[in-house]
Amino acid sequence: MYRSGAVMAWNVFKFCTALRGLGSIMILLVLGVVGVTYYAVVITNYGPGLGAGGLDSLIAFVVLVLFHCLLVMLLWSYFSVVFTDPGSVPPNWRTTLDEERGDTDPLTSAEFPVDSENGRIRFCRKCNHLKPPRCHHCSVCGRCVLKMDHHCVWVVNCVGALNYKYFLLFLFYTFLETTLVTLSLLPHFIAFFSDKEIPGTPGNLATTFLAFVLNLAFALSVLGFMAMHISLVAANTTTIEAYEKKTSPKWRYDLGRKRNFEQVFGMDKMHWFIPAYSEEDLRRIPALQGLEYPSKPDLDAQEF
């Protein structure tokens, strides 16, 4: 039994180590897909169409404008997720209230540390410090992450309290961009299976075919992933929390769809679609900092 547990721990360790090693490779892979797509859409197909005149020029202009606008937002959101710290536990962090159980008595030194799911406060043995509400340890990053959702190999980072909005925007703009590319390259893809002669070099034709297949695959996969995260935002929960509370019909942090949305995107509508927050939102919504979360008083005793 001990040997089996040790082997499992070793396998998990090797898996986490492998994920760390994927870092720069995944970023290069993302940029590679962007490069292939850019070449197929701009250089090969719609760039030359600007000088064709008539309706073809108008269509090419509209496609290229939308393509570049969405690409800018996609890359902005992507690198915001990559380079933004998802949220770390501040050094020597302490809570004056037992927020995990809803008690109002101040904690005393005798209550530190408690390492139990049913204890008054959660303690991370690996990091050797207390864990704020909704905080989880990431084995890949090797640290505790505030309101951790998951570790994403595509962004080479954890997705947590401080970059979750940026991750959602990355999914949103990726879906829009890949859908636009799929639709714009669809006539060219269909032409591959016709009897007509297709203009262009073999390399250009191969790039167009590859870009269409890649973008179609990403559009479909991101759509399902985005739908899942929309449901998570609507319930004010994370991927990890959804798994932990799967047997609970009610959730203490579910404050209604409007307030749940604001806990992630803020209240300033001007900042909803860009990977940034207004200073006012950061001041008036403590949840955006990842340490304090309003909850339903009648469910404060929930143990998650």
mmCIF file of C-alpha atoms in Angstrom:
data_model
loop_
_atom_site.group_PDB
_atom_site.id
_atom_site.type_symbol
_atom_site.label_atom_id
_atom_site.label_comp_id
_atom_site.label_asym_id
_atom_site.label_seq_id
_atom_site.Cartn_x
_atom_site.Cartn_y
_atom_site.Cartn_z
ATOM 1 C CA MET A 1 0.000 0.000 0.000
ATOM 2 C CA TYR A 2 2.800 2.369 0.873
ATOM 3 C CA ARG A 3 4.667 1.517 -2.295
ATOM 4 C CA SER A 4 1.555 2.164 -4.395
ATOM 5 C CA GLY A 5 1.095 5.588 -2.791
ATOM 6 C CA ALA A 6 4.758 6.424 -3.297
ATOM 7 C CA VAL A 7 4.601 5.436 -6.963
ATOM 8 C CA MET A 8 1.490 7.589 -7.482
ATOM 9 C CA ALA A 9 3.166 10.570 -5.802
ATOM 10 C CA TRP A 10 6.235 10.087 -8.004
ATOM 11 C CA ASN A 11 4.081 9.932 -11.152
ATOM 12 C CA VAL A 12 2.294 13.145 -10.173
ATOM 13 C CA PHE A 13 5.660 14.794 -9.520
ATOM 14 C CA LYS A 14 6.950 13.768 -12.948
ATOM 15 C CA PHE A 15 3.736 15.005 -14.580
ATOM 16 C CA CYS A 16 4.029 18.414 -12.883
ATOM 17 C CA THR A 17 7.697 18.628 -13.866
ATOM 18 C CA ALA A 18 6.766 17.867 -17.467
ATOM 19 C CA LEU A 19 4.158 20.632 -17.443
ATOM 20 C CA ARG A 20 6.777 23.128 -16.248
ATOM 21 C CA GLY A 21 9.031 22.082 -19.111
ATOM 22 C CA LEU A 22 6.306 22.793 -21.664
ATOM 23 C CA GLY A 23 6.440 26.522 -20.861
ATOM 24 C CA SER A 24 8.177 28.207 -23.781
ATOM 25 C CA ILE A 25 7.138 25.406 -26.163
ATOM 26 C CA MET A 26 3.428 26.145 -25.665
ATOM 27 C CA ILE A 27 3.940 29.891 -26.187
ATOM 28 C CA LEU A 28 5.850 29.168 -29.398
ATOM 29 C CA LEU A 29 3.085 26.796 -30.471
ATOM 30 C CA VAL A 30 0.436 29.494 -29.957
ATOM 31 C CA LEU A 31 2.521 32.022 -31.886
ATOM 32 C CA GLY A 32 3.094 29.417 -34.592
ATOM 33 C CA VAL A 33 -0.653 28.909 -35.061
ATOM 34 C CA VAL A 34 -1.102 32.692 -35.172
ATOM 35 C CA GLY A 35 1.683 32.948 -37.761
ATOM 36 C CA VAL A 36 0.215 30.259 -40.021
ATOM 37 C CA THR A 37 -3.223 31.863 -39.763
ATOM 38 C CA TYR A 38 -1.873 35.346 -40.491
ATOM 39 C CA TYR A 39 -0.023 34.122 -43.558
ATOM 40 C CA ALA A 40 -3.083 32.285 -44.892
ATOM 41 C CA VAL A 41 -5.561 35.114 -44.312
ATOM 42 C CA VAL A 42 -3.526 38.272 -44.896
ATOM 43 C CA ILE A 43 -0.623 37.336 -47.162
ATOM 44 C CA THR A 44 -2.144 34.588 -49.290
ATOM 45 C CA ASN A 45 -5.873 35.249 -49.652
ATOM 46 C CA TYR A 46 -7.279 38.604 -48.540
ATOM 47 C CA GLY A 47 -4.284 40.940 -48.718
ATOM 48 C CA PRO A 48 -3.993 40.620 -52.519
ATOM 49 C CA GLY A 49 -7.778 41.002 -52.779
ATOM 50 C CA LEU A 50 -7.596 44.663 -51.688
ATOM 51 C CA GLY A 51 -6.499 45.638 -55.179
ATOM 52 C CA ALA A 52 -9.075 43.538 -57.016
ATOM 53 C CA GLY A 53 -11.667 46.314 -57.070
ATOM 54 C CA GLY A 54 -15.405 46.148 -56.595
ATOM 55 C CA LEU A 55 -17.118 43.917 -54.075
ATOM 56 C CA ASP A 56 -14.043 41.694 -53.633
ATOM 57 C CA SER A 57 -12.020 44.659 -52.376
ATOM 58 C CA LEU A 58 -14.757 45.625 -49.907
ATOM 59 C CA ILE A 59 -15.007 42.071 -48.534
ATOM 60 C CA ALA A 60 -11.220 41.835 -48.234
ATOM 61 C CA PHE A 61 -11.103 45.178 -46.406
ATOM 62 C CA VAL A 62 -13.807 44.175 -43.899
ATOM 63 C CA VAL A 63 -12.214 40.777 -43.238
ATOM 64 C CA LEU A 64 -8.757 42.270 -42.741
ATOM 65 C CA VAL A 65 -9.992 45.003 -40.376
ATOM 66 C CA LEU A 66 -11.934 42.536 -38.232
ATOM 67 C CA PHE A 67 -9.062 40.049 -38.325
ATOM 68 C CA HIS A 68 -6.472 42.555 -37.096
ATOM 69 C CA CYS A 69 -8.739 44.047 -34.414
ATOM 70 C CA LEU A 70 -9.557 40.632 -32.966
ATOM 71 C CA LEU A 71 -5.925 39.536 -33.248
ATOM 72 C CA VAL A 72 -4.768 42.538 -31.218
ATOM 73 C CA MET A 73 -7.333 41.825 -28.494
ATOM 74 C CA LEU A 74 -6.518 38.098 -28.528
ATOM 75 C CA LEU A 75 -2.770 38.653 -28.108
ATOM 76 C CA TRP A 76 -3.311 41.394 -25.508
ATOM 77 C CA SER A 77 -5.523 39.079 -23.459
ATOM 78 C CA TYR A 78 -3.209 36.095 -23.968
ATOM 79 C CA PHE A 79 -0.047 37.796 -22.769
ATOM 80 C CA SER A 80 -1.968 39.425 -19.909
ATOM 81 C CA VAL A 81 -2.784 35.920 -18.653
ATOM 82 C CA VAL A 82 0.785 34.720 -19.245
ATOM 83 C CA PHE A 83 2.524 37.584 -17.438
ATOM 84 C CA THR A 84 -0.010 38.428 -14.692
ATOM 85 C CA ASP A 85 0.514 36.744 -11.341
ATOM 86 C CA PRO A 86 -2.729 34.849 -10.622
ATOM 87 C CA GLY A 87 -2.520 35.842 -6.978
ATOM 88 C CA SER A 88 -0.167 34.773 -4.200
ATOM 89 C CA VAL A 89 -0.763 34.614 -0.475
ATOM 90 C CA PRO A 90 0.857 37.723 1.093
ATOM 91 C CA PRO A 91 3.816 36.974 3.421
ATOM 92 C CA ASN A 92 2.723 36.261 6.993
ATOM 93 C CA TRP A 93 -0.929 36.600 5.990
ATOM 94 C CA ARG A 94 -3.315 36.201 8.928
ATOM 95 C CA THR A 95 -7.079 36.492 9.210
ATOM 96 C CA THR A 96 -8.748 38.036 12.231
ATOM 97 C CA LEU A 97 -11.977 36.156 11.543
ATOM 98 C CA ASP A 98 -12.564 32.528 10.766
ATOM 99 C CA GLU A 99 -13.957 33.211 7.288
ATOM 100 C CA GLU A 100 -14.032 29.557 6.347
ATOM 101 C CA ARG A 101 -16.633 28.692 9.006
ATOM 102 C CA GLY A 102 -18.326 32.041 9.494
ATOM 103 C CA ASP A 103 -17.309 32.397 13.166
ATOM 104 C CA THR A 104 -16.940 35.891 14.579
ATOM 105 C CA ASP A 105 -14.459 35.136 17.364
ATOM 106 C CA PRO A 106 -10.903 36.346 16.681
ATOM 107 C CA LEU A 107 -8.406 33.561 16.186
ATOM 108 C CA THR A 108 -5.769 32.970 18.832
ATOM 109 C CA SER A 109 -2.222 31.697 18.487
ATOM 110 C CA ALA A 110 -3.320 28.299 19.822
ATOM 111 C CA GLU A 111 -5.431 27.809 16.700
ATOM 112 C CA PHE A 112 -2.444 27.996 14.315
ATOM 113 C CA PRO A 113 -1.906 25.908 12.337
ATOM 114 C CA VAL A 114 -4.941 23.716 11.686
ATOM 115 C CA ASP A 115 -4.615 21.255 8.818
ATOM 116 C CA SER A 116 -8.029 19.723 8.352
ATOM 117 C CA GLU A 117 -10.876 20.144 5.905
ATOM 118 C CA ASN A 118 -13.150 20.442 8.927
ATOM 119 C CA GLY A 119 -10.845 22.709 10.898
ATOM 120 C CA ARG A 120 -11.368 26.374 11.658
ATOM 121 C CA ILE A 121 -8.763 27.533 9.170
ATOM 122 C CA ARG A 122 -7.025 25.913 6.224
ATOM 123 C CA PHE A 123 -3.266 25.436 6.330
ATOM 124 C CA CYS A 124 -0.943 24.437 3.479
ATOM 125 C CA ARG A 125 1.749 22.012 4.624
ATOM 126 C CA LYS A 126 3.695 22.410 1.381
ATOM 127 C CA CYS A 127 3.900 26.210 1.575
ATOM 128 C CA ASN A 128 3.822 26.209 5.389
ATOM 129 C CA HIS A 129 1.337 29.053 5.707
ATOM 130 C CA LEU A 130 -2.377 29.702 6.167
ATOM 131 C CA LYS A 131 -4.649 29.598 3.133
ATOM 132 C CA PRO A 132 -7.145 32.430 2.558
ATOM 133 C CA PRO A 133 -10.699 31.558 1.517
ATOM 134 C CA ARG A 134 -10.963 29.913 -1.934
ATOM 135 C CA CYS A 135 -7.192 29.489 -2.127
ATOM 136 C CA HIS A 136 -5.634 26.232 -3.389
ATOM 137 C CA HIS A 137 -2.143 24.842 -3.806
ATOM 138 C CA CYS A 138 -0.873 24.336 -7.364
ATOM 139 C CA SER A 139 1.523 21.408 -7.696
ATOM 140 C CA VAL A 140 2.812 22.708 -11.041
ATOM 141 C CA CYS A 141 3.672 26.209 -9.798
ATOM 142 C CA GLY A 142 4.621 24.899 -6.371
ATOM 143 C CA ARG A 143 2.683 27.554 -4.463
ATOM 144 C CA CYS A 144 -0.763 28.518 -3.247
ATOM 145 C CA VAL A 145 -2.884 30.519 -5.688
ATOM 146 C CA LEU A 146 -5.739 32.836 -4.696
ATOM 147 C CA LYS A 147 -9.110 31.612 -6.014
ATOM 148 C CA MET A 148 -7.315 29.100 -8.206
ATOM 149 C CA ASP A 149 -9.309 27.813 -11.162
ATOM 150 C CA HIS A 150 -6.750 25.561 -12.879
ATOM 151 C CA HIS A 151 -3.224 25.466 -14.250
ATOM 152 C CA CYS A 152 -3.344 26.111 -17.994
ATOM 153 C CA VAL A 153 -0.494 24.771 -20.132
ATOM 154 C CA TRP A 154 -1.520 27.048 -23.018
ATOM 155 C CA VAL A 155 -0.781 30.198 -21.003
ATOM 156 C CA VAL A 156 2.043 28.588 -18.966
ATOM 157 C CA ASN A 157 0.519 29.952 -15.797
ATOM 158 C CA CYS A 158 -2.104 29.325 -13.176
ATOM 159 C CA VAL A 159 -5.490 30.919 -13.698
ATOM 160 C CA GLY A 160 -6.551 32.574 -10.455
ATOM 161 C CA ALA A 161 -8.149 35.623 -8.890
ATOM 162 C CA LEU A 162 -5.966 38.249 -10.574
ATOM 163 C CA ASN A 163 -5.953 36.905 -14.144
ATOM 164 C CA TYR A 164 -9.198 34.937 -14.467
ATOM 165 C CA LYS A 165 -10.920 37.780 -16.332
ATOM 166 C CA TYR A 166 -7.994 37.955 -18.756
ATOM 167 C CA PHE A 167 -8.271 34.217 -19.347
ATOM 168 C CA LEU A 168 -11.990 34.496 -20.127
ATOM 169 C CA LEU A 169 -11.308 37.344 -22.559
ATOM 170 C CA PHE A 170 -8.609 35.220 -24.183
ATOM 171 C CA LEU A 171 -11.177 32.460 -24.733
ATOM 172 C CA PHE A 172 -13.734 34.986 -26.013
ATOM 173 C CA TYR A 173 -11.440 36.642 -28.548
ATOM 174 C CA THR A 174 -9.935 33.307 -29.579
ATOM 175 C CA PHE A 175 -13.416 32.019 -30.396
ATOM 176 C CA LEU A 176 -14.319 35.140 -32.380
ATOM 177 C CA GLU A 177 -11.007 35.141 -34.259
ATOM 178 C CA THR A 178 -11.010 31.443 -35.109
ATOM 179 C CA THR A 179 -14.665 31.637 -36.189
ATOM 180 C CA LEU A 180 -13.891 34.598 -38.457
ATOM 181 C CA VAL A 181 -10.922 32.774 -39.987
ATOM 182 C CA THR A 182 -12.921 29.583 -40.469
ATOM 183 C CA LEU A 183 -15.726 31.408 -42.273
ATOM 184 C CA SER A 184 -13.379 33.537 -44.376
ATOM 185 C CA LEU A 185 -11.327 30.529 -45.501
ATOM 186 C CA LEU A 186 -14.339 28.246 -46.010
ATOM 187 C CA PRO A 187 -14.775 29.119 -49.739
ATOM 188 C CA HIS A 188 -11.086 28.421 -50.310
ATOM 189 C CA PHE A 189 -11.342 25.131 -48.413
ATOM 190 C CA ILE A 190 -14.368 24.026 -50.459
ATOM 191 C CA ALA A 191 -12.446 24.857 -53.643
ATOM 192 C CA PHE A 192 -9.954 22.109 -52.771
ATOM 193 C CA PHE A 193 -12.655 19.531 -53.496
ATOM 194 C CA SER A 194 -13.892 21.059 -56.752
ATOM 195 C CA ASP A 195 -12.733 20.275 -60.279
ATOM 196 C CA LYS A 196 -11.700 23.862 -60.916
ATOM 197 C CA GLU A 197 -8.063 24.874 -61.054
ATOM 198 C CA ILE A 198 -7.033 26.676 -57.866
ATOM 199 C CA PRO A 199 -4.607 29.604 -58.263
ATOM 200 C CA GLY A 200 -1.588 29.797 -55.978
ATOM 201 C CA THR A 201 1.576 27.896 -55.175
ATOM 202 C CA PRO A 202 1.431 24.482 -53.465
ATOM 203 C CA GLY A 203 2.874 26.080 -50.322
ATOM 204 C CA ASN A 204 0.164 28.733 -50.186
ATOM 205 C CA LEU A 205 -2.558 26.178 -50.777
ATOM 206 C CA ALA A 206 -1.188 23.915 -48.050
ATOM 207 C CA THR A 207 -1.010 26.842 -45.611
ATOM 208 C CA THR A 208 -4.624 27.784 -46.355
ATOM 209 C CA PHE A 209 -5.781 24.212 -45.830
ATOM 210 C CA LEU A 210 -3.840 23.893 -42.555
ATOM 211 C CA ALA A 211 -5.066 27.246 -41.237
ATOM 212 C CA PHE A 212 -8.689 26.320 -41.927
ATOM 213 C CA VAL A 213 -8.426 22.960 -40.150
ATOM 214 C CA LEU A 214 -6.592 24.426 -37.143
ATOM 215 C CA ASN A 215 -8.994 27.329 -36.689
ATOM 216 C CA LEU A 216 -12.060 25.141 -37.064
ATOM 217 C CA ALA A 217 -10.711 22.754 -34.423
ATOM 218 C CA PHE A 218 -9.875 25.604 -32.032
ATOM 219 C CA ALA A 219 -13.242 27.310 -32.576
ATOM 220 C CA LEU A 220 -15.171 24.162 -31.670
ATOM 221 C CA SER A 221 -13.013 23.252 -28.658
ATOM 222 C CA VAL A 222 -12.916 26.804 -27.270
ATOM 223 C CA LEU A 223 -16.697 27.104 -27.649
ATOM 224 C CA GLY A 224 -17.256 24.184 -25.285
ATOM 225 C CA PHE A 225 -14.629 25.436 -22.838
ATOM 226 C CA MET A 226 -16.083 28.943 -22.912
ATOM 227 C CA ALA A 227 -19.602 27.630 -22.263
ATOM 228 C CA MET A 228 -18.321 25.804 -19.178
ATOM 229 C CA HIS A 229 -16.658 28.934 -17.784
ATOM 230 C CA ILE A 230 -19.739 31.063 -18.454
ATOM 231 C CA SER A 231 -21.685 28.700 -16.195
ATOM 232 C CA LEU A 232 -18.925 28.930 -13.567
ATOM 233 C CA VAL A 233 -18.990 32.744 -13.604
ATOM 234 C CA ALA A 234 -22.794 32.726 -13.368
ATOM 235 C CA ALA A 235 -22.543 30.627 -10.193
ATOM 236 C CA ASN A 236 -19.487 32.499 -8.821
ATOM 237 C CA THR A 237 -17.400 29.353 -8.580
ATOM 238 C CA THR A 238 -14.210 27.910 -10.051
ATOM 239 C CA THR A 239 -13.362 24.629 -11.736
ATOM 240 C CA ILE A 240 -11.842 23.301 -8.507
ATOM 241 C CA GLU A 241 -14.736 24.507 -6.348
ATOM 242 C CA ALA A 242 -17.307 23.057 -8.753
ATOM 243 C CA TYR A 243 -15.671 19.670 -8.250
ATOM 244 C CA GLU A 244 -15.426 20.063 -4.470
ATOM 245 C CA LYS A 245 -19.046 21.163 -3.971
ATOM 246 C CA LYS A 246 -20.641 18.798 -6.498
ATOM 247 C CA THR A 247 -22.814 17.259 -3.770
ATOM 248 C CA SER A 248 -23.978 20.626 -2.380
ATOM 249 C CA PRO A 249 -27.133 22.190 -3.896
ATOM 250 C CA LYS A 250 -26.265 25.684 -2.612
ATOM 251 C CA TRP A 251 -23.061 27.734 -2.685
ATOM 252 C CA ARG A 252 -22.203 30.404 -0.153
ATOM 253 C CA TYR A 253 -20.538 32.719 -2.708
ATOM 254 C CA ASP A 254 -23.430 32.637 -5.206
ATOM 255 C CA LEU A 255 -24.792 36.173 -4.875
ATOM 256 C CA GLY A 256 -26.903 36.254 -8.035
ATOM 257 C CA ARG A 257 -25.763 36.444 -11.640
ATOM 258 C CA LYS A 258 -25.243 40.215 -11.733
ATOM 259 C CA ARG A 259 -23.065 40.387 -8.621
ATOM 260 C CA ASN A 260 -21.294 37.154 -9.582
ATOM 261 C CA PHE A 261 -20.382 38.706 -12.934
ATOM 262 C CA GLU A 262 -19.082 41.840 -11.211
ATOM 263 C CA GLN A 263 -16.870 39.695 -8.948
ATOM 264 C CA VAL A 264 -14.903 38.768 -12.081
ATOM 265 C CA PHE A 265 -15.335 41.610 -14.582
ATOM 266 C CA GLY A 266 -15.951 44.561 -12.286
ATOM 267 C CA MET A 267 -18.698 47.178 -12.476
ATOM 268 C CA ASP A 268 -17.077 49.540 -14.985
ATOM 269 C CA LYS A 269 -18.590 48.622 -18.375
ATOM 270 C CA MET A 270 -15.771 50.416 -20.200
ATOM 271 C CA HIS A 271 -13.342 47.781 -18.897
ATOM 272 C CA TRP A 272 -15.435 44.664 -19.427
ATOM 273 C CA PHE A 273 -13.894 43.786 -22.785
ATOM 274 C CA ILE A 274 -10.257 44.687 -22.127
ATOM 275 C CA PRO A 275 -7.752 42.835 -19.910
ATOM 276 C CA ALA A 276 -7.581 45.535 -17.242
ATOM 277 C CA TYR A 277 -9.552 46.911 -14.296
ATOM 278 C CA SER A 278 -10.412 50.487 -13.422
ATOM 279 C CA GLU A 279 -8.905 51.903 -10.241
ATOM 280 C CA GLU A 280 -12.413 52.506 -8.900
ATOM 281 C CA ASP A 281 -13.381 48.836 -9.330
ATOM 282 C CA LEU A 282 -10.221 47.696 -7.568
ATOM 283 C CA ARG A 283 -11.145 49.933 -4.619
ATOM 284 C CA ARG A 284 -14.825 49.063 -4.321
ATOM 285 C CA ILE A 285 -14.710 45.313 -5.086
ATOM 286 C CA PRO A 286 -12.368 43.513 -2.629
ATOM 287 C CA ALA A 287 -12.927 40.187 -4.422
ATOM 288 C CA LEU A 288 -10.817 41.453 -7.338
ATOM 289 C CA GLN A 289 -7.818 41.398 -4.974
ATOM 290 C CA GLY A 290 -8.414 37.724 -4.222
ATOM 291 C CA LEU A 291 -8.460 37.819 -0.401
ATOM 292 C CA GLU A 292 -11.998 38.810 0.640
ATOM 293 C CA TYR A 293 -15.264 37.505 -0.779
ATOM 294 C CA PRO A 294 -18.807 38.459 0.234
ATOM 295 C CA SER A 295 -21.049 35.486 0.953
ATOM 296 C CA LYS A 296 -24.551 34.546 1.988
ATOM 297 C CA PRO A 297 -24.856 34.785 5.802
ATOM 298 C CA ASP A 298 -27.073 31.716 6.025
ATOM 299 C CA LEU A 299 -24.435 29.589 4.253
ATOM 300 C CA ASP A 300 -21.313 30.919 5.941
ATOM 301 C CA ALA A 301 -20.799 27.619 7.730
ATOM 302 C CA GLN A 302 -20.168 25.753 4.463
ATOM 303 C CA GLU A 303 -16.801 23.998 4.543
ATOM 304 C CA PHE A 304 -15.055 24.431 1.183
#
